[in-house]
Structures are given as C-alpha cells and as structure tokens.
Amino acid sequence: VKNTDIVAFFASNGETYSKKIIRVYSPGHDKTVDAIVLDTCGDDDCNGCCTENADTGGGYLVDMEENTVVRHFGALNEANGLVCWKILPDEEYDAGGYCNWSGCNGDVQGGWACNLNEYECETACSGSWCPTSPTPSTPQVPQTEPPVVHPTTNAPVKSPTTDAPVKSQTEPPVISPTTDAPVKSQTEPPVISPTTDAPVK
C-alpha cells in the first residue's frame, strides 16, 4: 500500500470498475495520478455518505487511499475538492514491473490482476514483484563524412545548330556584270555622218 496508488471508487448507478486503472486529475493542483481501483464506498458503513458525497460530483466519488494522497499531494487535507477522472484501457497502463514465481526471469505470470502492482502480486497472488528497467535508447552515431551528392542531369545537352551557313567577313561580295546597255569607250571621238542636203561643188 505504501508504494501503490490506490483509489476507492463509487458510482450512484452501481459502477465499481474493480481492479481497473483510473486516471485522476486535480485542476486545483494541476496534477494527474494513475491509480488502481481496489475498493468502493458502502452507504451502510456511513449512513448514506457515499451517495451524498457522490451527488456533489455528478454521481461519482473518487476516494484516494491515505498513502496515495500523501505521496502526491503532501498531506491528507490537500486532496479535497472536485476532480476529473477516466478509466484507462488495460494496455495503456505501465505498472513498472511484473509478477513472477520463477526468480524474475522476464516471464510475466499470473495474468492482469496479479500484474497490476507490487501489492496485488505479492499479497493476492503470492508472487514476487520484479521491477522492469527502462530500455536504453540507442545512441545516435555522429556523422563524420559529408553526404555524397550525385550530379544532376536534369538539363539535356544540346548539339550545335547547323541551320545557317557561316559567312566570311574578309572578302567583298561578288557582283555579276549587267548586260542591259552596251559599253562605250570614252577615248574615241564620235563619228559624224556626212549630210546630203546641198550639192557638192
């Protein structure tokens, strides 16, 4: 009991959630406690106090065991007030160990009820509680060499174009001679034909 978080749970509609894990959140302390429901409240024991107290909390009463309160809140009178709660699925609960009758060889024995906590294992199941150590994380290997980057080949290589011929700029253009008009020599005098208007004497 000194090492196990325990809650007594009561509901006006008869729900008990025996040996289930309950997550209790105290808004006033901003604190969450995961505990095991190992008890309930009986109206016959306190003249209807269970129902009376549950009516102030929506029909439910969550009563933490003394050692649980002191362990998480410091003193008994520190845990009064309204709380939020929910029942956790079995697979979400990590008891921090397992129950075994063979010398803690890693084999979980006894089923769900015996493996709730050390108290249930050793008291109700007469087993041995075997704490589990956290699995060490694998260290990251430091990278000593830069990564190899392969050259990209996204752009295709283009061949040189042969659309236009290359012209030399050092030679004058060749112009063909025209034959429209005859070529006349400018060094000879013109020929004048004789006139026949007057007789020759």
Backbone as ProteinMPNN parsed JSONL, in Angstrom:
{"seq_chain_A": "VKNTDIVAFFASNGETYSKKIIRVYSPGHDKTVDAIVLDTCGDDDCNGCCTENADTGGGYLVDMEENTVVRHFGALNEANGLVCWKILPDEEYDAGGYCNWSGCNGDVQGGWACNLNEYECETACSGSWCPTSPTPSTPQVPQTEPPVVHPTTNAPVKSPTTDAPVKSQTEPPVISPTTDAPVKSQTEPPVISPTTDAPVK", "coords_chain_A": {"N_chain_A": [[0.832, -1.197, 0.0], [2.001, 1.196, 0.666], [3.589, 1.757, -1.5], [1.942, 1.705, -3.662], [-0.451, 3.253, -5.709], [-3.698, 3.798, -4.815], [-7.234, 3.765, -5.195], [-10.525, 4.252, -3.978], [-13.556, 3.697, -5.49], [-16.763, 4.954, -6.244], [-20.024, 4.842, -7.594], [-23.19, 6.261, -8.208], [-24.861, 4.86, -9.875], [-24.062, 2.273, -9.631], [-21.684, 1.35, -10.788], [-18.407, -0.011, -10.46], [-15.791, -0.64, -11.37], [-13.748, -2.429, -10.582], [-10.392, -3.193, -9.898], [-9.442, -1.84, -12.102], [-7.596, 0.637, -13.955], [-7.525, 3.946, -12.987], [-7.436, 7.261, -14.032], [-6.789, 10.164, -12.426], [-7.382, 13.583, -12.286], [-6.507, 16.567, -10.768], [-7.698, 19.69, -10.914], [-7.208, 21.885, -9.261], [-4.636, 21.493, -8.34], [-3.277, 20.989, -10.594], [-2.421, 18.383, -11.252], [-1.873, 14.978, -12.076], [-2.83, 11.667, -11.361], [-2.333, 8.259, -11.702], [-4.061, 5.491, -10.685], [-5.071, 2.437, -8.976], [-8.206, 0.897, -8.886], [-9.26, -0.422, -6.058], [-11.121, -0.643, -4.146], [-14.386, 0.273, -2.87], [-17.136, 2.382, -1.914], [-19.369, 2.076, 0.794], [-22.719, 2.721, 1.478], [-23.978, 1.735, 3.732], [-22.07, 1.717, 5.661], [-21.676, 4.296, 6.469], [-24.02, 5.708, 6.871], [-25.216, 6.515, 4.415], [-23.343, 8.235, 3.33], [-21.768, 7.894, 1.068], [-23.388, 8.078, -1.26], [-24.348, 10.634, -0.8], [-22.015, 12.245, -0.905], [-21.221, 11.623, -3.494], [-23.202, 12.788, -5.015], [-22.508, 15.453, -5.127], [-20.553, 15.453, -6.96], [-21.437, 14.817, -9.521], [-22.505, 12.284, -9.358], [-20.516, 10.49, -8.823], [-17.843, 9.207, -6.799], [-14.556, 9.61, -5.898], [-12.16, 8.347, -3.986], [-9.121, 8.698, -2.637], [-6.574, 6.555, -1.345], [-4.894, 6.833, 1.813], [-1.964, 6.837, 1.875], [-1.498, 7.265, -0.823], [-2.527, 9.837, -1.233], [-0.838, 11.401, 0.429], [1.614, 10.869, -0.782], [1.398, 12.105, -3.285], [0.269, 14.633, -2.89], [1.18, 15.716, -0.542], [-0.104, 16.14, 1.997], [-2.961, 14.97, 3.91], [-5.23, 16.698, 3.915], [-4.888, 18.133, 1.614], [-5.99, 17.152, -0.683], [-8.686, 17.502, -1.125], [-11.757, 18.313, -2.86], [-13.185, 18.877, -6.17], [-12.561, 16.59, -8.847], [-11.323, 15.449, -12.045], [-11.807, 12.461, -13.92], [-10.982, 9.305, -15.512], [-11.396, 5.995, -16.784], [-8.76, 3.959, -17.706], [-7.823, 2.127, -20.665], [-6.71, -1.28, -20.453], [-4.281, -1.815, -21.799], [-2.932, 0.568, -21.799], [-1.712, 0.957, -19.439], [1.179, 1.073, -17.492], [2.759, -0.786, -15.259], [5.291, -0.738, -14.258], [6.661, -2.986, -13.635], [6.543, -6.601, -13.137], [4.758, -9.629, -12.292], [5.993, -12.668, -10.911], [6.918, -16.098, -10.453], [9.262, -17.404, -10.686], [11.773, -16.365, -10.141], [12.225, -13.821, -11.384], [12.702, -13.962, -14.257], [12.017, -12.684, -16.532], [9.615, -13.543, -17.506], [6.259, -12.882, -17.622], [3.84, -13.576, -15.266], [0.701, -14.86, -13.946], [-1.396, -13.283, -14.896], [-3.623, -10.425, -15.591], [-4.662, -9.305, -13.13], [-2.752, -9.991, -11.162], [-0.586, -8.579, -12.039], [-1.012, -5.918, -11.731], [0.198, -4.33, -9.769], [2.793, -4.134, -7.25], [1.685, -4.733, -4.765], [-0.687, -6.247, -5.305], [0.473, -8.416, -6.613], [2.194, -9.616, -4.686], [0.57, -9.891, -2.435], [-2.167, -10.708, -3.036], [-1.635, -12.634, -4.963], [0.571, -14.025, -4.159], [3.097, -13.895, -5.334], [6.294, -12.857, -6.698], [7.384, -9.558, -7.029], [8.755, -8.051, -9.809], [10.701, -5.494, -10.698], [10.87, -3.553, -13.667], [13.442, -2.384, -15.77], [13.99, 0.627, -17.59], [14.194, 0.482, -21.153], [17.293, 1.011, -22.641], [18.013, 3.782, -24.7], [19.013, 3.786, -28.13], [22.107, 5.111, -28.968], [22.769, 7.903, -31.095], [24.801, 7.675, -33.931], [27.514, 9.733, -34.597], [27.875, 11.703, -37.534], [30.59, 11.636, -39.604], [31.513, 12.072, -42.147], [30.846, 14.057, -45.029], [27.698, 14.013, -46.736], [27.296, 12.214, -49.828], [26.691, 13.767, -52.819], [25.044, 13.263, -55.727], [25.719, 14.221, -59.158], [23.43, 16.295, -60.924], [21.304, 15.618, -63.726], [19.388, 17.011, -65.046], [19.058, 18.95, -67.089], [19.057, 18.671, -70.578], [21.775, 17.985, -72.853], [22.564, 20.092, -75.528], [23.146, 19.773, -79.016], [25.402, 21.548, -81.302], [23.895, 23.934, -83.516], [23.098, 23.761, -87.081], [21.789, 25.392, -88.79], [22.157, 27.893, -90.213], [24.55, 28.865, -92.709], [28.032, 29.565, -92.212], [29.417, 32.693, -92.886], [32.202, 34.288, -94.457], [33.714, 37.279, -93.393], [35.764, 38.704, -94.523], [36.079, 38.987, -97.292], [35.115, 40.902, -100.218], [31.782, 41.276, -101.498], [30.782, 39.475, -104.443], [29.783, 40.89, -107.51], [27.727, 40.341, -110.187], [28.204, 41.267, -113.699], [26.056, 43.599, -115.493], [23.976, 43.356, -118.478], [22.363, 45.108, -119.823], [22.809, 47.613, -121.159], [25.027, 48.683, -123.889], [28.568, 48.779, -123.626], [30.41, 51.697, -123.84], [33.319, 53.214, -125.307], [35.223, 55.759, -123.873], [37.373, 57.127, -125.009], [37.563, 57.668, -127.739], [36.742, 59.882, -130.532], [33.464, 60.996, -131.445], [31.679, 59.626, -134.286], [30.68, 61.363, -137.197], [28.151, 61.431, -139.486], [28.136, 62.263, -143.055], [26.281, 65.066, -144.48], [23.629, 65.338, -146.927], [22.22, 67.446, -147.973], [22.974, 69.744, -149.537], [24.37, 70.254, -152.78], [27.529, 69.105, -153.904], [30.142, 71.039, -154.764]], "CA_chain_A": [[0.0, 0.0, 0.0], [2.858, 2.369, 0.742], [4.203, 2.004, -2.804], [0.939, 1.532, -4.711], [-1.507, 4.269, -5.718], [-4.976, 3.09, -4.7], [-8.433, 4.601, -5.139], [-11.844, 3.649, -3.781], [-14.439, 4.335, -6.47], [-18.19, 4.715, -6.032], [-20.926, 5.488, -8.541], [-24.591, 6.121, -7.815], [-25.523, 3.887, -10.755], [-23.588, 0.933, -9.312], [-20.396, 1.008, -11.401], [-17.304, -0.126, -9.494], [-14.507, -0.698, -12.091], [-12.793, -3.098, -9.703], [-9.065, -3.524, -10.424], [-9.147, -1.087, -13.316], [-6.732, 1.79, -13.741], [-8.253, 5.203, -13.084], [-6.585, 8.457, -14.105], [-7.439, 11.236, -11.672], [-6.748, 14.888, -12.487], [-6.947, 17.604, -9.838], [-7.468, 21.013, -11.517], [-6.67, 22.815, -8.277], [-3.202, 21.25, -8.172], [-2.734, 20.679, -11.921], [-1.679, 17.143, -11.016], [-2.532, 13.758, -12.537], [-2.41, 10.452, -10.664], [-2.885, 6.988, -12.173], [-4.189, 4.611, -9.519], [-5.831, 1.204, -9.171], [-9.453, 0.839, -8.12], [-9.221, -1.641, -5.245], [-12.153, -0.587, -3.109], [-15.525, 1.113, -3.173], [-17.705, 3.007, -0.723], [-20.659, 1.477, 1.135], [-23.617, 3.614, 2.224], [-24.327, 1.123, 5.019], [-20.994, 1.966, 6.622], [-21.581, 5.71, 6.868], [-25.348, 6.324, 6.826], [-25.503, 7.132, 3.123], [-22.38, 9.284, 2.975], [-21.218, 7.663, -0.278], [-24.312, 8.68, -2.221], [-24.396, 12.076, -0.533], [-20.799, 12.86, -1.444], [-21.186, 11.427, -4.944], [-24.139, 13.715, -5.653], [-21.837, 16.739, -5.36], [-19.577, 15.267, -8.04], [-22.063, 14.252, -10.713], [-22.889, 10.895, -9.152], [-19.32, 9.662, -8.646], [-16.971, 9.519, -5.677], [-13.198, 9.088, -6.035], [-11.539, 8.496, -2.669], [-7.748, 8.177, -2.675], [-6.033, 5.955, -0.128], [-4.094, 7.787, 2.593], [-0.579, 6.913, 1.403], [-1.52, 7.833, -2.176], [-2.715, 11.281, -1.09], [0.379, 11.999, 0.985], [2.697, 10.716, -1.757], [1.243, 13.006, -4.434], [-0.203, 15.973, -2.534], [1.906, 16.203, 0.619], [-0.852, 15.985, 3.249], [-4.315, 14.451, 3.669], [-6.213, 17.751, 3.653], [-4.559, 18.823, 0.367], [-6.584, 16.485, -1.849], [-10.136, 17.689, -1.177], [-12.264, 19.099, -3.982], [-13.638, 18.169, -7.366], [-11.516, 16.078, -9.732], [-11.731, 14.809, -13.3], [-11.28, 11.098, -13.926], [-11.388, 8.39, -16.583], [-10.859, 4.639, -16.682], [-7.844, 3.715, -18.821], [-7.751, 0.768, -21.215], [-5.669, -2.074, -19.796], [-2.994, -1.788, -22.491], [-2.276, 1.861, -21.612], [-1.151, 1.032, -18.087], [2.514, 0.523, -17.283], [2.903, -0.981, -13.816], [6.684, -0.577, -13.87], [7.206, -4.272, -13.227], [5.681, -7.738, -13.449], [4.671, -10.649, -11.253], [6.68, -13.875, -11.353], [7.197, -17.097, -9.416], [10.447, -18.159, -11.107], [13.023, -15.631, -9.949], [12.366, -12.647, -12.264], [13.4, -14.388, -15.474], [11.465, -11.965, -17.674], [8.333, -14.133, -17.884], [5.132, -12.308, -16.879], [2.959, -14.663, -14.822], [-0.397, -14.523, -13.052], [-2.498, -12.557, -15.511], [-3.786, -8.978, -15.392], [-4.88, -8.938, -11.727], [-1.506, -10.127, -10.399], [0.429, -7.671, -12.565], [-1.42, -4.528, -11.556], [1.189, -3.639, -8.949], [3.526, -4.975, -6.305], [0.786, -5.17, -3.691], [-1.536, -7.334, -5.793], [1.326, -9.558, -6.936], [2.733, -10.296, -3.509], [-0.462, -10.152, -1.424], [-3.276, -11.507, -3.555], [-1.175, -13.72, -5.829], [1.725, -14.684, -3.515], [4.217, -13.946, -6.264], [7.407, -11.923, -6.481], [7.299, -8.403, -7.923], [10.027, -7.831, -10.497], [10.722, -4.186, -11.374], [11.462, -3.526, -15.012], [14.273, -1.21, -16.027], [13.679, 1.168, -18.916], [15.062, 0.065, -22.256], [18.186, 2.125, -23.013], [17.845, 4.251, -26.071], [20.175, 3.582, -28.996], [22.731, 6.417, -29.235], [22.931, 8.277, -32.49], [26.193, 7.668, -34.386], [27.799, 11.02, -35.247], [28.254, 11.615, -38.946], [31.921, 12.226, -39.757], [31.771, 12.368, -43.55], [29.713, 14.747, -45.656], [26.936, 13.134, -47.623], [27.66, 12.221, -51.245], [25.629, 14.324, -53.651], [25.24, 12.881, -57.119], [25.431, 15.345, -60.071], [22.103, 16.248, -61.542], [21.278, 15.557, -65.201], [18.04, 17.45, -65.407], [19.048, 19.701, -68.337], [19.696, 17.905, -71.665], [22.874, 18.628, -73.578], [22.128, 20.418, -76.889], [24.183, 19.771, -80.055], [25.447, 22.847, -82.012], [22.947, 24.002, -84.638], [23.685, 23.931, -88.43], [20.707, 25.975, -89.596], [22.648, 28.946, -91.115], [25.975, 28.706, -93.034], [28.931, 30.594, -91.689], [29.945, 33.529, -93.974], [33.441, 35.0, -94.158], [33.537, 38.725, -93.43], [37.001, 39.344, -95.016], [36.056, 39.126, -98.753], [33.983, 41.732, -100.685], [30.788, 40.488, -102.241], [30.961, 39.404, -105.899], [28.6, 41.406, -108.209], [27.738, 39.95, -111.614], [28.001, 42.458, -114.587], [24.741, 43.671, -116.155], [24.075, 43.391, -119.957], [21.229, 45.887, -120.336], [23.275, 48.674, -122.074], [26.374, 48.404, -124.383], [29.653, 49.535, -123.001], [31.008, 52.636, -124.8], [34.645, 53.699, -124.963], [35.227, 57.21, -123.673], [38.64, 57.696, -125.523], [37.48, 57.913, -129.182], [35.748, 60.934, -130.844], [32.236, 60.451, -132.064], [31.65, 59.578, -135.756], [29.573, 62.187, -137.713], [27.828, 61.059, -140.882], [28.04, 63.468, -143.924], [24.911, 65.453, -144.845], [23.404, 65.342, -148.39], [21.204, 68.464, -148.282], [23.454, 70.674, -150.585], [25.253, 69.574, -153.742], [28.966, 69.345, -153.748], [30.667, 71.791, -155.912]], "C_chain_A": [[0.87, 1.251, 0.0], [3.462, 2.727, -0.607], [3.215, 1.936, -3.959], [-0.13, 2.608, -4.591], [-2.854, 3.574, -5.822], [-6.113, 4.093, -4.574], [-9.632, 3.723, -4.815], [-12.814, 4.416, -4.665], [-15.884, 3.955, -6.196], [-18.976, 5.487, -7.078], [-22.361, 5.232, -8.111], [-25.315, 5.078, -8.651], [-24.987, 2.471, -10.566], [-22.271, 0.525, -9.939], [-19.297, 0.949, -10.333], [-15.924, -0.126, -10.149], [-13.416, -1.352, -11.243], [-11.536, -3.535, -10.46], [-8.803, -2.944, -11.813], [-8.25, 0.093, -12.953], [-7.552, 3.052, -13.965], [-7.246, 6.349, -13.109], [-7.358, 9.614, -13.475], [-6.655, 12.529, -11.882], [-7.357, 15.895, -11.529], [-6.664, 18.971, -10.443], [-6.84, 22.001, -10.542], [-5.175, 22.678, -8.069], [-2.487, 21.064, -9.507], [-1.864, 19.427, -11.847], [-2.518, 15.954, -11.462], [-1.943, 12.555, -11.81], [-3.095, 9.257, -11.317], [-2.89, 6.018, -11.002], [-5.025, 3.395, -9.884], [-7.074, 1.237, -8.291], [-9.477, -0.489, -7.371], [-10.295, -1.657, -4.163], [-13.302, 0.261, -3.613], [-16.02, 1.711, -1.866], [-19.078, 2.393, -0.468], [-21.514, 2.415, 1.961], [-23.959, 3.059, 3.601], [-23.283, 1.422, 6.089], [-20.994, 3.394, 7.158], [-22.908, 6.445, 6.721], [-25.595, 7.114, 5.536], [-24.522, 8.189, 2.684], [-21.835, 9.124, 1.565], [-22.089, 8.337, -1.33], [-24.353, 10.188, -2.051], [-23.186, 12.791, -1.124], [-20.723, 12.74, -2.963], [-22.092, 12.416, -5.658], [-23.511, 15.077, -5.907], [-20.837, 16.655, -6.513], [-20.161, 14.582, -9.252], [-22.419, 12.793, -10.585], [-21.719, 9.952, -8.952], [-18.503, 10.152, -7.454], [-15.63, 8.824, -5.892], [-12.471, 9.381, -4.727], [-10.153, 7.855, -2.689], [-7.333, 7.627, -1.314], [-5.03, 6.921, 0.513], [-2.668, 7.935, 2.078], [-0.486, 7.527, 0.011], [-1.644, 9.346, -2.112], [-1.431, 11.951, -0.612], [1.513, 11.96, -0.035], [2.607, 11.771, -2.861], [0.875, 14.438, -4.06], [0.434, 16.521, -1.259], [1.219, 16.013, 1.951], [-2.281, 15.575, 2.925], [-5.297, 15.544, 3.276], [-5.944, 18.513, 2.354], [-5.307, 18.268, -0.838], [-8.097, 16.632, -1.921], [-10.525, 18.508, -2.403], [-12.664, 18.222, -5.15], [-12.443, 17.758, -8.227], [-12.145, 15.581, -11.027], [-11.109, 13.413, -13.32], [-11.721, 10.365, -15.185], [-10.722, 7.041, -16.347], [-9.996, 4.376, -17.917], [-8.003, 2.301, -19.361], [-6.565, 0.024, -20.601], [-4.302, -1.903, -20.455], [-2.254, -0.462, -22.307], [-1.585, 1.976, -20.256], [0.213, 0.357, -18.025], [2.75, 0.432, -15.782], [4.335, -0.79, -13.346], [7.337, -1.866, -13.41], [6.256, -5.391, -13.603], [5.757, -8.755, -12.324], [5.25, -11.961, -11.783], [6.917, -14.807, -10.165], [8.495, -17.85, -9.693], [11.726, -17.339, -11.037], [13.276, -14.509, -10.933], [13.177, -12.972, -13.518], [12.86, -13.703, -16.727], [10.114, -12.465, -18.116], [7.231, -13.556, -17.005], [4.155, -13.425, -16.549], [1.803, -14.109, -13.988], [-1.538, -13.738, -13.648], [-2.571, -11.095, -15.088], [-3.862, -8.594, -13.921], [-3.591, -8.998, -10.918], [-0.453, -9.114, -10.832], [0.029, -6.206, -12.493], [-0.363, -3.728, -10.811], [1.848, -4.631, -7.998], [2.609, -5.552, -5.227], [-0.063, -6.358, -4.13], [-0.719, -8.59, -6.064], [1.714, -10.336, -5.682], [1.669, -10.658, -2.48], [-1.537, -11.094, -1.94], [-2.806, -12.73, -4.332], [0.022, -14.482, -5.266], [2.903, -14.862, -4.466], [5.332, -13.017, -5.84], [7.304, -10.803, -7.505], [8.68, -8.101, -8.501], [9.99, -6.478, -11.208], [11.384, -4.305, -12.742], [12.268, -2.258, -15.157], [13.948, -0.691, -17.411], [14.677, 0.708, -19.956], [15.967, 1.219, -22.658], [17.988, 2.504, -24.469], [19.135, 4.045, -26.848], [20.812, 4.925, -29.309], [22.877, 6.653, -30.726], [24.421, 8.305, -32.842], [26.48, 8.994, -35.077], [28.278, 10.822, -36.677], [29.569, 12.351, -39.141], [32.231, 12.592, -41.198], [30.569, 13.087, -44.145], [28.964, 13.796, -46.576], [27.38, 13.28, -49.072], [26.465, 12.711, -52.047], [25.94, 13.974, -55.095], [24.921, 14.062, -58.034], [24.071, 15.174, -60.723], [22.234, 16.244, -63.057], [19.911, 15.994, -65.694], [18.011, 18.141, -66.765], [19.726, 18.889, -69.434], [20.802, 18.707, -72.333], [22.437, 18.842, -75.024], [23.324, 20.404, -77.843], [24.214, 21.135, -80.746], [24.554, 22.816, -83.246], [23.695, 24.229, -85.947], [22.665, 24.563, -89.356], [21.246, 26.992, -90.604], [24.122, 28.709, -91.426], [26.793, 29.855, -92.475], [29.537, 31.353, -92.872], [31.217, 34.227, -93.525], [33.212, 36.493, -94.309], [34.761, 39.445, -94.004], [37.002, 39.527, -96.526], [34.877, 39.988, -99.173], [33.0, 40.873, -101.457], [31.053, 40.551, -103.742], [29.673, 39.846, -106.572], [28.719, 41.026, -109.682], [27.49, 41.181, -112.478], [26.631, 42.404, -115.256], [24.942, 43.788, -117.661], [22.95, 44.199, -120.565], [21.689, 46.928, -121.368], [24.678, 48.326, -122.577], [27.4, 49.295, -123.711], [30.304, 50.413, -124.076], [32.376, 53.081, -124.319], [34.62, 55.215, -124.877], [36.5, 57.874, -124.259], [38.6, 57.99, -127.014], [36.44, 58.991, -129.453], [34.528, 60.317, -131.514], [32.33, 60.531, -133.602], [30.438, 60.358, -136.238], [29.366, 61.805, -139.178], [27.701, 62.329, -141.719], [26.582, 63.748, -144.281], [24.817, 65.495, -146.371], [22.385, 66.387, -148.782], [21.668, 69.371, -149.437], [24.389, 69.914, -151.538], [26.705, 69.962, -153.513], [29.473, 70.028, -154.997], [32.095, 71.438, -156.136]], "O_chain_A": [[0.505, 2.258, -0.606], [3.814, 3.884, -0.836], [3.606, 2.092, -5.116], [-0.655, 2.85, -3.504], [-3.125, 2.855, -6.784], [-5.975, 5.134, -3.931], [-9.747, 2.601, -5.307], [-12.885, 5.643, -4.598], [-16.198, 2.79, -5.949], [-18.649, 6.627, -7.409], [-22.707, 4.124, -7.7], [-26.281, 4.474, -8.185], [-25.413, 1.556, -11.271], [-21.776, -0.563, -9.646], [-19.271, 1.769, -9.415], [-14.966, 0.347, -9.537], [-12.286, -0.867, -11.201], [-11.613, -4.16, -11.517], [-8.032, -3.501, -12.594], [-8.161, 0.491, -11.792], [-8.195, 3.21, -15.003], [-6.319, 6.393, -12.3], [-8.436, 9.987, -13.937], [-5.441, 12.577, -11.688], [-8.576, 16.06, -11.481], [-5.507, 19.387, -10.488], [-6.04, 22.85, -10.936], [-4.512, 23.634, -7.667], [-1.259, 20.988, -9.561], [-0.726, 19.414, -12.316], [-3.731, 15.927, -11.25], [-0.727, 12.434, -11.661], [-4.316, 9.252, -11.466], [-1.85, 5.754, -10.399], [-5.613, 3.332, -10.963], [-7.005, 1.563, -7.106], [-9.687, -1.546, -7.966], [-10.36, -2.587, -3.359], [-13.201, 0.896, -4.662], [-15.379, 1.556, -0.826], [-19.861, 2.209, -1.399], [-21.093, 2.862, 3.028], [-24.205, 3.823, 4.534], [-23.581, 1.385, 7.283], [-20.379, 3.67, 8.188], [-22.933, 7.651, 6.477], [-26.113, 8.231, 5.564], [-24.811, 8.963, 1.771], [-21.475, 10.113, 0.927], [-21.593, 9.073, -2.183], [-24.388, 10.932, -3.031], [-23.329, 13.828, -1.771], [-20.224, 13.639, -3.64], [-21.794, 12.84, -6.775], [-23.94, 15.79, -6.815], [-20.338, 17.678, -6.982], [-19.462, 13.843, -9.945], [-22.619, 12.118, -11.595], [-21.906, 8.736, -8.914], [-18.475, 11.343, -7.143], [-15.57, 7.605, -6.049], [-12.201, 10.539, -4.407], [-10.023, 6.633, -2.75], [-7.698, 8.169, -0.27], [-4.402, 7.725, -0.176], [-2.209, 9.057, 1.866], [0.479, 8.223, -0.304], [-0.957, 10.062, -2.841], [-0.993, 12.949, -1.184], [2.287, 12.912, -0.14], [3.632, 12.275, -3.32], [1.14, 15.363, -4.829], [0.236, 17.692, -0.934], [1.887, 15.748, 2.951], [-2.763, 15.797, 1.814], [-6.121, 15.335, 2.386], [-6.684, 19.438, 2.02], [-5.259, 18.864, -1.914], [-8.735, 15.942, -2.716], [-9.729, 19.293, -2.919], [-12.505, 17.002, -5.126], [-11.45, 18.48, -8.322], [-13.348, 15.325, -11.091], [-10.013, 13.209, -12.797], [-12.694, 10.743, -15.837], [-9.63, 6.959, -15.784], [-10.456, 4.553, -19.045], [-8.286, 1.375, -18.601], [-5.545, 0.628, -20.271], [-3.281, -1.85, -19.768], [-1.068, -0.374, -22.626], [-0.945, 2.987, -19.966], [0.376, -0.785, -18.453], [2.92, 1.45, -15.111], [4.573, -0.689, -12.143], [8.438, -1.849, -12.86], [5.272, -5.164, -14.307], [6.685, -8.749, -11.515], [5.036, -12.327, -12.939], [7.092, -14.363, -9.03], [8.799, -18.829, -9.011], [12.665, -17.589, -11.794], [14.427, -14.258, -11.291], [14.196, -12.341, -13.8], [13.199, -14.088, -17.846], [9.509, -11.879, -19.014], [7.259, -13.719, -15.785], [3.694, -14.138, -17.44], [1.908, -13.033, -13.4], [-2.556, -13.538, -12.986], [-1.725, -10.592, -14.349], [-3.195, -7.649, -13.5], [-3.361, -8.137, -10.069], [0.473, -8.821, -10.075], [0.657, -5.352, -13.12], [-0.062, -2.591, -11.174], [1.495, -5.809, -7.957], [2.744, -6.71, -4.833], [-0.154, -7.358, -3.418], [-1.166, -9.7, -5.777], [1.578, -11.558, -5.627], [1.835, -11.621, -1.731], [-1.787, -12.148, -1.355], [-3.495, -13.749, -4.361], [0.441, -15.484, -5.845], [3.617, -15.862, -4.403], [5.307, -12.459, -4.743], [7.156, -11.056, -8.701], [9.648, -7.919, -7.762], [9.309, -6.338, -12.223], [12.333, -5.065, -12.931], [11.843, -1.185, -14.727], [13.66, -1.474, -18.315], [15.865, 0.563, -19.67], [15.475, 2.299, -22.984], [17.821, 1.651, -25.341], [20.225, 4.123, -26.283], [20.146, 5.803, -29.857], [23.081, 5.724, -31.507], [25.214, 8.904, -32.115], [25.79, 9.359, -36.028], [29.004, 9.873, -36.975], [29.659, 13.55, -38.876], [33.155, 13.371, -41.437], [29.423, 12.779, -43.819], [29.556, 12.871, -47.132], [27.796, 14.361, -49.489], [25.372, 12.149, -51.969], [26.989, 14.35, -55.62], [23.994, 14.825, -57.763], [23.631, 14.065, -61.026], [23.18, 16.812, -63.603], [19.354, 15.423, -66.632], [17.062, 17.957, -67.527], [20.863, 18.454, -69.251], [20.768, 19.937, -72.373], [21.991, 17.902, -75.683], [24.382, 20.95, -77.53], [23.194, 21.823, -80.79], [24.466, 21.8, -83.935], [24.782, 24.808, -85.954], [22.667, 24.308, -90.561], [20.828, 26.961, -91.761], [24.888, 28.384, -90.518], [26.299, 30.967, -92.292], [30.109, 30.735, -93.77], [31.322, 34.696, -92.391], [32.573, 36.923, -95.269], [34.805, 40.675, -93.982], [37.902, 40.205, -97.02], [33.785, 39.875, -98.615], [33.377, 39.84, -102.011], [31.501, 41.579, -104.251], [28.602, 39.305, -106.295], [29.706, 41.358, -110.338], [26.698, 42.049, -112.11], [26.108, 41.329, -115.551], [25.986, 44.277, -118.093], [22.611, 43.99, -121.73], [21.005, 47.109, -122.375], [25.464, 47.747, -121.828], [27.11, 50.415, -123.292], [30.706, 49.903, -125.122], [32.597, 53.3, -123.128], [34.042, 55.876, -125.74], [36.704, 59.067, -124.036], [39.576, 58.541, -127.523], [35.415, 59.07, -128.776], [34.599, 59.226, -132.08], [32.994, 61.418, -134.138], [29.316, 60.107, -135.799], [30.29, 61.854, -139.99], [27.234, 63.355, -141.223], [25.758, 62.837, -144.377], [25.835, 65.673, -147.04], [21.738, 66.248, -149.82], [20.835, 69.747, -150.261], [25.119, 69.021, -151.108], [27.018, 71.031, -152.988], [29.227, 69.6, -156.124], [32.724, 71.962, -157.056]]}, "name": "protein", "num_of_chains": 1, "seq": "VKNTDIVAFFASNGETYSKKIIRVYSPGHDKTVDAIVLDTCGDDDCNGCCTENADTGGGYLVDMEENTVVRHFGALNEANGLVCWKILPDEEYDAGGYCNWSGCNGDVQGGWACNLNEYECETACSGSWCPTSPTPSTPQVPQTEPPVVHPTTNAPVKSPTTDAPVKSQTEPPVISPTTDAPVKSQTEPPVISPTTDAPVK"}
